[in-house]
Amino acid sequence: MKAIVYAIRTIGRELRSGEVLVLLSAVALAVAALTAVGFLTDRIGKAVARQANEVLAADLRLRSPEPLPAEWLEAAERFELETAETQNFPSVVFAGDESSLANVKAVSAGYPLRGKVRTANRLFGDQQEANDIPPAGSVWADGALMARLNASVGDTISVGESDLRIDAVLTYRPDQSIGFASLAPTVLLNLNDLPATNLVKEGSRVGYALLVAGRESDVDDFYADVEDDLPESVRVRNREDSSESAANASARAQKFLSLTAVISLLLSAVAIAMSARRFAHRRMDTVALMKSLGASQQFVITAATVQLLLLGIVGVCVGSLIGFAAEKILTSMLADLIANDLPPPGLQPVFLAAGSALILLIGFAMPSLIQLRNAPPLRVLRHDEMPPAPSRLLVAGTSLLAVAAMLYSAIGDARLLLYVLGGMLGVSIVLYATGRLLVALLGRSRGGVGIAWRYGLANVARRGRASAVQVVAFGLGLTVLLLLTFVRTDLLKGWQQTLDENAPNSFLINIQAHERDPIAEIFARNEIGAPDFVPMVRGRMTTIDGDDVKDIEFPTEDGKWMANREANLTWAAKLSETNDIVSGDWWPEDYQGDPLVSIEEEAAADLGVELGQKLTFTIAGQEIQLTVASFREVNWDSFKPNFFMVLSPGALDGFPATFVASLKVQAEERGALLEIARAHPSVSVIDLESILQQVKGIIEKATLAVQAVFIFTLAAGIAVLFAAVQSTIDERRFESAMLRALGVQRGTVLFGVLTEFAALGLVAGFLAAAGASILAWLISTRVFELEYSFSPLLWSLGLGGGILLVCLSGYVAARGAINAPPADVLRAA
């Protein structure tokens, strides 16, 4: 108890004297960086995920072939969730003497819960967001439907037994599919108008859906409440299969935010380790004096531990406030750029940052505290007398494992953690070994240079282990900064490729063979390059290696669904530029052998098929057997026609086929699409511009999150450099005072210190570039699934940045020590 009282009474004096400010600053900066990153990861990550849910028009969708039970709505109300209902079915609609098959979608008030419906006042006119659903007695009709019916806004169409006015052109709804399963254009009407149409009767094939949105925890609780009672026929979705680009953007942004959280914690660990070591070392003389006056080992260690914990708590509080304030400022700056309101921040980042900082603080300081307990009283007279050091590796390693467990619970990505932590450990070992080698080399050869150079290089050799530790600290800081810089660059580059200005923004579907030439002529008259017409045949899989697909137990539910649905098949002589073969071989362009099939790799995994297996499909009442020849990786982000199954040339000869096409159409050229819709009413013209804008919006928000978080991690990296310099500041102050007392000019001392830092920075920068290159390749290709290309710029930044940053941080941190009056320093020694 006396030790605790002593620690509390003396902590104020310690703070006033400034001895522990370095450690306090290191903890506060570490927590501030980690908290700010955590807040941004939490809030912006949720915002990106929320916008990704726009492709579902909700956070959760329950779709059923039966009317929705009242219990679902009651459960949603209990959990205070927003809800909307939809009913969906095909029907023929009429406008005068014209008629067309349409997808009738009736929606309740509140639809959509996520995203916005867009409409126009005329065909292919300017779009605007709708703030409500169609008013009673009116509909919003798809442009393709209006073209088929030769109708305009203001005309009346018949839907069942109801005559409804076309109030606007429906240009986009968040949950529309761009797949090929449904070719009929949509008419959107108020759910209250549906009974009067008399279209929904006993036995009608209607798809019912309940849309749910709200706080993530409430949505999860709602689903857990109804999950056990859901019939097998109900399909639950929390994201849409057709929105591959939106899902990729959101997932990659979340992974990058997780990566920055991990790296920020590692930087925090390095900064705390350097500062905690100095804290304990500075206590050594005080402890020796206390022990010479009769203080026990328990008293010494208890007092030091309590002071350390108090400093940690103060640092955590200050750092959390700084992190919260920084997040507030940044999110207010991003508010104008981000349309969605950001969700309120959770407390998890605070708990993670505080817990991690305290664990690291205790873990890295504990070896030195144990060493304090054994400080000999003789050190009062001989300052070089040091107690034996305990195993730092054991205590610090245990701390890192504990923090790794906390991180895993927070981000849930074991592979990412393994790559980063394993990579950093490997880089640290190489850095330390190289630092010791540098010390040995400079200890033997540093002659032939000026006094400042000799002084600087001698400092590196004389400090020995401390210099090697500084190389590790500098190298790790530079490694993670280079790593994040280039992973971020690759990530943004990948997104920019997704946002290719030449990406198709229009799809033409259900083109008959005889319509290809007339459609190409329409494009030619409007001076638009004709697209490639890709063939498509509908077929159903029946057997795999002779086993009926209904009797096979597939690896995933998606595989079961894929095997039992009607599939879109195509054939091609050349491999699409948006596809890559990952296993097997593509057939020659002039192939004329037995039918072969190339399968998209994830679909093959879901189906559990292997190369060489036989797949049987039924097409138009006839069977065709295909041999699996290869697996492909497909770039679904390209917005070009892509298929899970691509067959060899000639495999589908004689079967009825339709064609699809995609192309880029400028705003002033959209009249050609209207001409096609009217001249070929059976052709569906799908405008992808709204979907592209949605994907771009998600990617832009993800980009902002990446850029913002990177700033905080950069600050944490610079803090590590300062902490590394501060770890030897006492020695530098004494050495500078001695040299200046002996007549050496201040400029010479300063140049010598910069020489020392330049040598350390050069080695650290070189190894950091090497380590960052390996880790960037590993993380880019294995975690983010991006292409990685060697960058000479990384090595230039590693070498140049290493020297510049280390010298700059060294100058700023050591300037006070060099400028200190020699008499004051020597008098206090």
XYZ file of C-alpha atoms in Angstrom, residues 216-747:
532
model
C -26.972 -3.881 -38.034
C -27.449 -5.454 -34.608
C -31.243 -5.073 -34.822
C -31.335 -6.634 -38.289
C -29.251 -9.553 -37.023
C -31.536 -9.982 -34.006
C -34.608 -9.918 -36.248
C -33.199 -12.593 -38.527
C -32.203 -14.758 -35.568
C -35.778 -14.432 -34.267
C -37.466 -15.628 -37.500
C -34.743 -17.907 -38.898
C -35.945 -21.146 -37.324
C -39.492 -20.686 -38.645
C -38.558 -19.863 -42.257
C -39.798 -22.413 -44.822
C -37.217 -23.944 -47.167
C -38.793 -22.066 -50.064
C -37.785 -18.696 -48.574
C -34.562 -17.234 -49.943
C -32.717 -14.853 -47.624
C -30.289 -12.369 -49.113
C -28.104 -9.690 -47.588
C -26.403 -8.835 -50.864
C -27.245 -9.219 -54.542
C -25.344 -11.701 -56.718
C -25.531 -9.476 -59.767
C -23.703 -6.583 -58.105
C -20.222 -8.077 -58.262
C -18.526 -4.689 -58.737
C -20.250 -3.110 -55.730
C -19.463 -6.126 -53.571
C -15.803 -6.114 -54.680
C -15.407 -2.406 -53.953
C -16.951 -2.726 -50.508
C -15.004 -5.883 -49.605
C -11.674 -4.452 -50.729
C -12.266 -1.209 -48.840
C -13.063 -3.160 -45.680
C -9.908 -5.249 -46.104
C -7.764 -2.152 -46.568
C -9.279 -0.516 -43.493
C -8.549 -3.701 -41.544
C -4.996 -3.678 -42.893
C -4.470 -0.109 -41.699
C -5.835 -1.022 -38.246
C -3.360 -3.905 -37.967
C -0.448 -1.789 -39.152
C -1.377 1.110 -36.882
C -1.276 -1.285 -33.957
C 2.144 -2.591 -35.001
C 3.449 0.962 -35.273
C 1.992 1.650 -31.843
C 3.788 -1.410 -30.488
C 7.144 -0.191 -31.821
C 6.642 3.344 -30.448
C 5.585 2.053 -27.026
C 8.442 -0.463 -26.906
C 11.041 2.231 -27.591
C 9.549 4.666 -25.065
C 8.889 2.079 -22.335
C 12.499 0.932 -22.540
C 13.678 4.503 -21.986
C 11.187 4.982 -19.130
C 12.576 1.994 -17.235
C 16.183 2.917 -17.975
C 15.664 6.437 -16.627
C 14.314 4.952 -13.367
C 17.491 2.910 -12.819
C 19.436 5.552 -10.842
C 16.401 6.481 -8.696
C 15.768 2.826 -7.831
C 19.439 2.264 -6.926
C 19.292 5.264 -4.580
C 16.050 4.032 -3.002
C 17.509 0.546 -2.461
C 20.663 1.987 -0.890
C 18.342 3.746 1.594
C 16.581 0.471 2.485
C 13.701 0.158 -0.033
C 12.674 -3.442 -0.736
C 12.454 -5.037 -4.169
C 8.677 -5.368 -3.856
C 8.320 -1.671 -3.008
C 10.442 -0.683 -5.996
C 8.651 -2.849 -8.531
C 5.160 -1.986 -7.200
C 5.813 1.757 -7.305
C 7.226 1.591 -10.845
C 4.339 -0.605 -12.072
C 1.695 1.696 -10.596
C 3.362 4.728 -12.174
C 3.483 2.924 -15.511
C -0.210 2.035 -15.324
C -1.128 5.584 -14.351
C 0.811 6.914 -17.307
C -0.891 4.352 -19.525
C -4.355 5.358 -18.316
C -3.621 9.056 -18.823
C -2.179 8.307 -22.264
C -5.214 6.228 -23.203
C -7.622 8.969 -22.108
C -5.730 11.735 -23.893
C -5.218 9.597 -26.997
C -8.877 8.569 -27.151
C -9.981 12.207 -26.961
C -7.507 13.200 -29.679
C -8.603 10.290 -31.852
C -12.284 11.085 -31.376
C -11.727 14.778 -32.138
C -9.687 13.938 -35.234
C -12.407 11.585 -36.458
C -15.058 14.250 -35.862
C -13.125 16.817 -37.879
C -12.429 14.416 -40.723
C -15.946 13.023 -41.000
C -17.354 16.570 -40.996
C -15.020 17.311 -43.905
C -16.213 14.180 -45.709
C -19.889 14.846 -44.998
C -20.315 16.968 -48.130
C -18.732 14.268 -50.238
C -20.611 11.326 -48.756
C -24.320 11.349 -49.490
C -25.318 8.827 -46.837
C -25.348 9.856 -43.189
C -22.573 8.067 -41.395
C -23.712 5.667 -38.668
C -22.815 6.723 -35.112
C -19.419 5.426 -33.984
C -19.315 2.398 -31.720
C -17.134 2.004 -28.637
C -15.249 -1.017 -29.971
C -12.389 1.107 -31.408
C -11.881 2.741 -27.975
C -11.789 -0.613 -26.183
C -9.467 -2.106 -28.813
C -7.085 0.866 -28.739
C -7.067 1.152 -24.939
C -6.693 -2.576 -24.328
C -4.007 -2.975 -26.965
C -2.011 0.020 -25.727
C -2.103 -1.138 -22.096
C -1.182 -4.716 -23.016
C 1.710 -3.506 -25.155
C 2.790 -0.984 -22.533
C 2.962 -3.618 -19.816
C 4.412 -6.245 -22.123
C 7.274 -4.149 -23.453
C 7.992 -2.377 -20.175
C 7.770 -5.461 -17.972
C 11.258 -6.815 -18.800
C 12.756 -3.443 -17.904
C 10.637 -3.222 -14.737
C 11.863 -6.641 -13.688
C 15.364 -5.420 -14.393
C 14.664 -2.405 -12.132
C 13.915 -4.756 -9.249
C 17.438 -6.130 -9.500
C 19.157 -2.744 -9.864
C 22.264 -2.856 -7.607
C 22.714 -0.096 -4.974
C 26.306 0.214 -6.284
C 24.849 2.004 -9.343
C 24.592 5.120 -7.144
C 28.367 5.349 -7.462
C 28.897 3.535 -10.777
C 26.311 4.420 -13.424
C 27.528 1.684 -15.750
C 26.576 -1.037 -13.259
C 23.550 -2.795 -14.795
C 21.441 -5.692 -13.475
C 20.960 -8.797 -15.616
C 18.211 -8.389 -18.238
C 15.316 -10.862 -18.301
C 13.888 -12.396 -21.484
C 12.301 -9.518 -23.377
C 11.325 -11.869 -26.199
C 9.106 -13.983 -23.928
C 7.187 -11.105 -22.346
C 6.893 -8.967 -25.495
C 5.992 -12.018 -27.591
C 3.189 -12.909 -25.187
C 1.888 -9.339 -25.416
C 1.906 -9.401 -29.201
C -0.006 -12.695 -29.195
C -2.616 -11.206 -26.862
C -3.010 -8.150 -29.097
C -3.173 -10.368 -32.196
C -6.059 -12.237 -30.565
C -7.819 -8.903 -29.880
C -7.304 -7.843 -33.478
C -8.639 -11.116 -34.812
C -11.784 -10.722 -32.734
C -12.183 -7.199 -34.155
C -11.486 -7.783 -37.876
C -11.971 -11.536 -38.206
C -9.414 -11.988 -41.012
C -6.862 -14.570 -39.903
C -5.050 -14.663 -43.247
C -4.497 -10.906 -43.301
C -3.205 -11.001 -39.712
C -0.882 -13.894 -40.536
C 0.608 -12.157 -43.554
C 1.168 -8.827 -41.788
C 2.376 -10.120 -38.415
C 4.505 -12.876 -39.985
C 5.933 -10.437 -42.516
C 6.754 -7.850 -39.884
C 8.452 -10.477 -37.720
C 10.580 -11.621 -40.641
C 11.480 -8.045 -41.574
C 12.408 -7.306 -37.923
C 14.787 -10.260 -37.771
C 16.503 -9.238 -41.004
C 16.687 -5.600 -39.876
C 18.253 -6.498 -36.539
C 20.803 -8.850 -38.123
C 21.722 -6.210 -40.696
C 21.964 -3.561 -37.969
C 24.455 -5.699 -36.037
C 26.420 -6.286 -39.235
C 26.505 -2.527 -39.877
C 27.827 -1.937 -36.354
C 30.586 -4.500 -36.886
C 31.623 -3.070 -40.248
C 31.691 0.542 -39.074
C 33.637 -0.466 -35.962
C 36.500 -1.631 -38.199
C 36.465 0.874 -41.072
C 35.517 4.493 -40.678
C 38.829 6.222 -41.292
C 39.682 8.477 -44.185
C 36.747 10.828 -43.644
C 36.233 14.147 -41.871
C 35.732 14.567 -38.149
C 31.946 14.951 -38.401
C 31.679 11.784 -40.484
C 33.938 9.878 -38.102
C 31.914 11.080 -35.138
C 28.596 10.077 -36.733
C 29.755 6.651 -37.903
C 31.498 6.076 -34.564
C 28.176 6.716 -32.828
C 26.599 3.892 -34.843
C 29.417 1.481 -33.935
C 29.709 2.588 -30.290
C 26.022 2.158 -29.468
C 26.056 -1.385 -30.850
C 22.793 -3.029 -29.852
C 20.994 0.321 -29.518
C 21.898 1.154 -33.134
C 20.591 -2.225 -34.282
C 17.341 -1.612 -32.388
C 17.035 1.787 -34.043
C 17.527 0.168 -37.465
C 14.638 -2.177 -36.604
C 12.400 0.708 -35.498
C 13.248 2.895 -38.499
C 12.956 -0.054 -40.884
C 9.591 -1.217 -39.572
C 8.161 2.292 -39.727
C 9.351 2.754 -43.296
C 8.258 -0.754 -44.319
C 4.655 -0.279 -43.294
C 4.483 3.213 -44.789
C 5.813 1.929 -48.116
C 3.560 -1.120 -47.901
C 0.417 0.923 -47.319
C 1.409 3.452 -49.975
C 1.766 0.857 -52.710
C -1.091 -1.424 -51.679
C -3.246 1.695 -51.620
C -1.956 2.670 -55.065
C -2.677 -0.805 -56.469
C -6.123 -0.729 -54.888
C -7.003 2.657 -56.367
C -5.571 1.618 -59.721
C -7.746 -1.509 -59.681
C -10.800 0.617 -58.927
C -9.908 3.062 -61.692
C -9.804 0.143 -64.106
C -13.265 -0.809 -62.867
C -14.349 2.752 -63.609
C -12.965 2.627 -67.141
C -14.478 5.508 -69.081
C -15.016 3.131 -72.005
C -16.895 0.560 -69.906
C -20.223 -0.441 -71.514
C -23.248 1.430 -70.206
C -25.958 -0.300 -72.250
C -27.013 -3.924 -72.733
C -29.065 -5.325 -75.592
C -30.751 -8.615 -74.713
C -32.942 -11.125 -76.574
C -31.644 -10.266 -80.031
C -32.766 -12.816 -82.635
C -30.329 -14.024 -85.278
C -32.135 -12.171 -88.076
C -32.079 -8.895 -86.081
C -28.309 -8.577 -85.826
C -27.752 -6.911 -89.207
C -30.658 -4.406 -88.887
C -29.476 -3.394 -85.426
C -25.909 -2.996 -86.707
C -27.293 -0.748 -89.485
C -29.039 1.469 -86.917
C -25.760 1.929 -85.101
C -23.973 2.649 -88.374
C -26.529 5.344 -89.329
C -25.923 7.011 -85.952
C -22.129 6.702 -86.416
C -21.799 4.285 -83.489
C -19.537 1.272 -83.756
C -21.556 -1.946 -83.869
C -21.032 -4.182 -80.829
C -20.087 -7.849 -80.809
C -23.168 -10.057 -80.694
C -22.602 -12.847 -78.173
C -24.749 -15.991 -78.611
C -26.760 -17.418 -75.723
C -28.653 -20.692 -75.367
C -30.744 -21.706 -72.355
C -30.130 -25.180 -70.934
C -30.565 -27.175 -67.729
C -27.905 -29.428 -66.187
C -29.131 -32.970 -65.596
C -26.122 -35.132 -64.659
C -22.488 -34.904 -63.540
C -20.510 -38.008 -64.530
C -23.807 -39.848 -64.928
C -25.171 -38.922 -61.475
C -28.472 -37.036 -61.415
C -27.930 -33.509 -60.075
C -30.987 -33.917 -57.845
C -29.220 -36.739 -55.996
C -25.821 -35.040 -55.627
C -24.769 -33.346 -52.384
C -23.037 -30.169 -53.544
C -20.300 -28.340 -51.560
C -22.416 -25.181 -51.247
C -26.033 -24.053 -51.495
C -25.031 -21.878 -54.458
C -23.799 -25.022 -56.220
C -27.134 -26.750 -55.635
C -28.995 -23.701 -56.904
C -26.775 -23.448 -59.989
C -27.180 -27.123 -60.891
C -30.952 -27.019 -60.619
C -31.665 -23.796 -62.478
C -31.840 -23.005 -66.168
C -28.375 -21.840 -67.179
C -27.160 -19.431 -69.836
C -24.719 -21.148 -72.184
C -22.583 -19.624 -74.908
C -19.786 -20.700 -77.218
C -16.589 -18.969 -78.305
C -13.528 -19.728 -80.396
C -11.338 -17.133 -78.644
C -10.947 -16.555 -74.933
C -12.570 -13.269 -73.864
C -10.179 -10.492 -72.863
C -12.011 -10.303 -69.535
C -11.270 -13.990 -68.759
C -8.106 -15.838 -67.735
C -7.509 -19.589 -67.695
C -6.491 -20.714 -64.198
C -6.544 -24.478 -64.776
C -6.707 -26.677 -67.866
C -6.422 -25.477 -71.470
C -8.497 -23.383 -73.874
C -9.332 -25.079 -77.171
C -7.819 -24.059 -80.553
C -9.808 -21.553 -82.610
C -10.444 -24.179 -85.314
C -11.497 -26.875 -82.808
C -13.941 -29.432 -84.265
C -13.843 -32.287 -81.747
C -16.231 -33.462 -79.030
C -18.039 -30.694 -77.130
C -15.972 -29.080 -74.352
C -16.877 -26.596 -71.628
C -14.893 -23.997 -69.672
C -16.360 -23.156 -66.233
C -15.883 -20.059 -64.072
C -13.612 -21.108 -61.172
C -15.933 -20.192 -58.284
C -18.884 -21.872 -59.996
C -16.757 -24.996 -60.480
C -15.879 -24.979 -56.768
C -19.554 -24.567 -55.808
C -20.521 -27.459 -58.092
C -17.582 -29.576 -56.945
C -16.604 -30.533 -60.518
C -13.076 -31.329 -61.699
C -11.246 -31.254 -65.027
C -12.227 -34.128 -67.312
C -15.643 -34.731 -65.759
C -18.708 -35.104 -67.993
C -21.664 -32.709 -67.667
C -24.983 -33.410 -69.356
C -27.367 -30.585 -70.297
C -30.881 -30.719 -71.681
C -31.521 -28.051 -74.340
C -34.866 -27.794 -76.161
C -35.655 -31.411 -75.303
C -32.273 -32.746 -76.491
C -29.300 -33.867 -74.426
C -25.710 -32.767 -74.948
C -22.683 -34.110 -73.066
C -19.749 -31.767 -72.315
C -16.241 -32.512 -71.039
C -14.811 -30.004 -68.548
C -11.683 -28.644 -70.281
C -10.698 -25.655 -68.128
C -11.559 -23.280 -65.296
C -11.598 -19.498 -65.815
C -11.201 -16.417 -63.681
C -13.800 -13.882 -64.848
C -13.603 -10.113 -64.429
C -17.254 -9.450 -63.639
C -16.408 -5.776 -63.074
C -16.003 -5.259 -66.821
C -19.778 -4.942 -67.468
C -19.297 -7.043 -70.597
C -21.254 -10.239 -71.378
C -19.682 -13.014 -69.305
C -20.902 -16.529 -68.606
C -20.323 -19.268 -66.062
C -20.315 -21.848 -68.868
C -18.547 -21.280 -72.213
C -18.664 -24.113 -74.772
C -16.361 -24.979 -77.659
C -17.269 -23.945 -81.242
C -19.914 -26.156 -82.834
C -21.157 -27.572 -79.522
C -24.479 -25.713 -79.761
C -24.993 -25.839 -83.530
C -28.615 -26.459 -84.396
C -29.991 -25.194 -81.068
C -32.138 -22.017 -80.944
C -30.013 -19.092 -79.815
C -30.531 -15.456 -79.001
C -27.786 -12.853 -78.813
C -26.697 -10.228 -76.298
C -24.445 -7.208 -76.738
C -22.925 -4.446 -74.639
C -21.587 -1.090 -75.733
C -20.749 2.438 -74.626
C -23.348 4.987 -75.778
C -22.800 8.699 -75.211
C -25.672 10.895 -74.026
C -26.107 12.498 -77.446
C -26.262 9.056 -79.107
C -29.093 7.620 -77.009
C -31.579 8.237 -79.779
C -30.196 5.099 -81.441
C -31.341 3.033 -78.453
C -34.844 4.509 -78.736
C -34.883 3.650 -82.453
C -33.871 0.050 -81.685
C -36.515 -0.269 -78.957
C -39.249 0.857 -81.373
C -38.040 -1.022 -84.454
C -37.337 -4.235 -82.524
C -39.798 -4.371 -79.617
C -38.721 -7.889 -78.595
C -35.187 -6.610 -77.876
C -34.656 -5.439 -74.285
C -32.483 -2.334 -74.008
C -31.032 -2.107 -70.488
C -29.500 1.182 -69.404
C -26.528 0.438 -67.135
C -25.636 4.089 -66.545
C -27.466 4.209 -63.219
C -25.875 0.959 -62.072
C -22.448 2.262 -63.091
C -23.120 5.442 -61.124
C -24.042 3.336 -58.095
C -20.810 1.344 -58.341
C -18.835 4.553 -58.838
C -20.465 6.040 -55.753
C -19.469 3.055 -53.637
C -15.913 3.120 -54.993
C -15.575 6.876 -54.448
C -16.638 6.498 -50.814
C -14.307 3.562 -50.356
C -11.499 5.656 -51.875
C -12.179 8.493 -49.442
C -12.067 6.059 -46.543
C -8.764 4.631 -47.764
C -7.207 8.077 -48.206
C -8.406 9.305 -44.801
C -7.210 6.283 -42.851
C -3.865 6.378 -44.624
C -3.204 9.872 -43.224
C -3.502 8.620 -39.643
C -1.318 5.621 -40.266
C 1.293 7.917 -41.809
C 1.231 10.000 -38.611
C 1.685 6.843 -36.529
C 4.696 5.857 -38.653
C 6.341 9.224 -38.147
C 5.700 8.890 -34.399
C 7.715 5.656 -34.453
C 10.675 7.465 -36.017
C 10.565 10.110 -33.292
C 10.285 7.491 -30.548
C 13.338 5.689 -31.930
C 15.377 8.896 -31.829
C 14.114 9.793 -28.361
C 15.303 6.434 -27.008
C 18.939 7.666 -27.140
C 18.353 11.359 -26.507
C 19.997 11.362 -23.048
C 23.248 9.943 -24.415
C 23.214 12.447 -27.262
C 22.700 15.355 -24.881
C 25.694 14.279 -22.759
C 27.937 13.551 -25.781
C 27.086 16.885 -27.361
C 27.867 18.728 -24.146
C 31.232 16.977 -23.805
C 32.240 17.695 -27.399
C 31.202 21.334 -27.216
C 33.014 21.712 -23.889
C 36.156 20.443 -25.649
C 35.790 23.084 -28.383
C 33.924 21.259 -31.146
C 31.572 23.541 -33.071
C 27.830 23.012 -32.741
C 27.517 22.617 -36.530
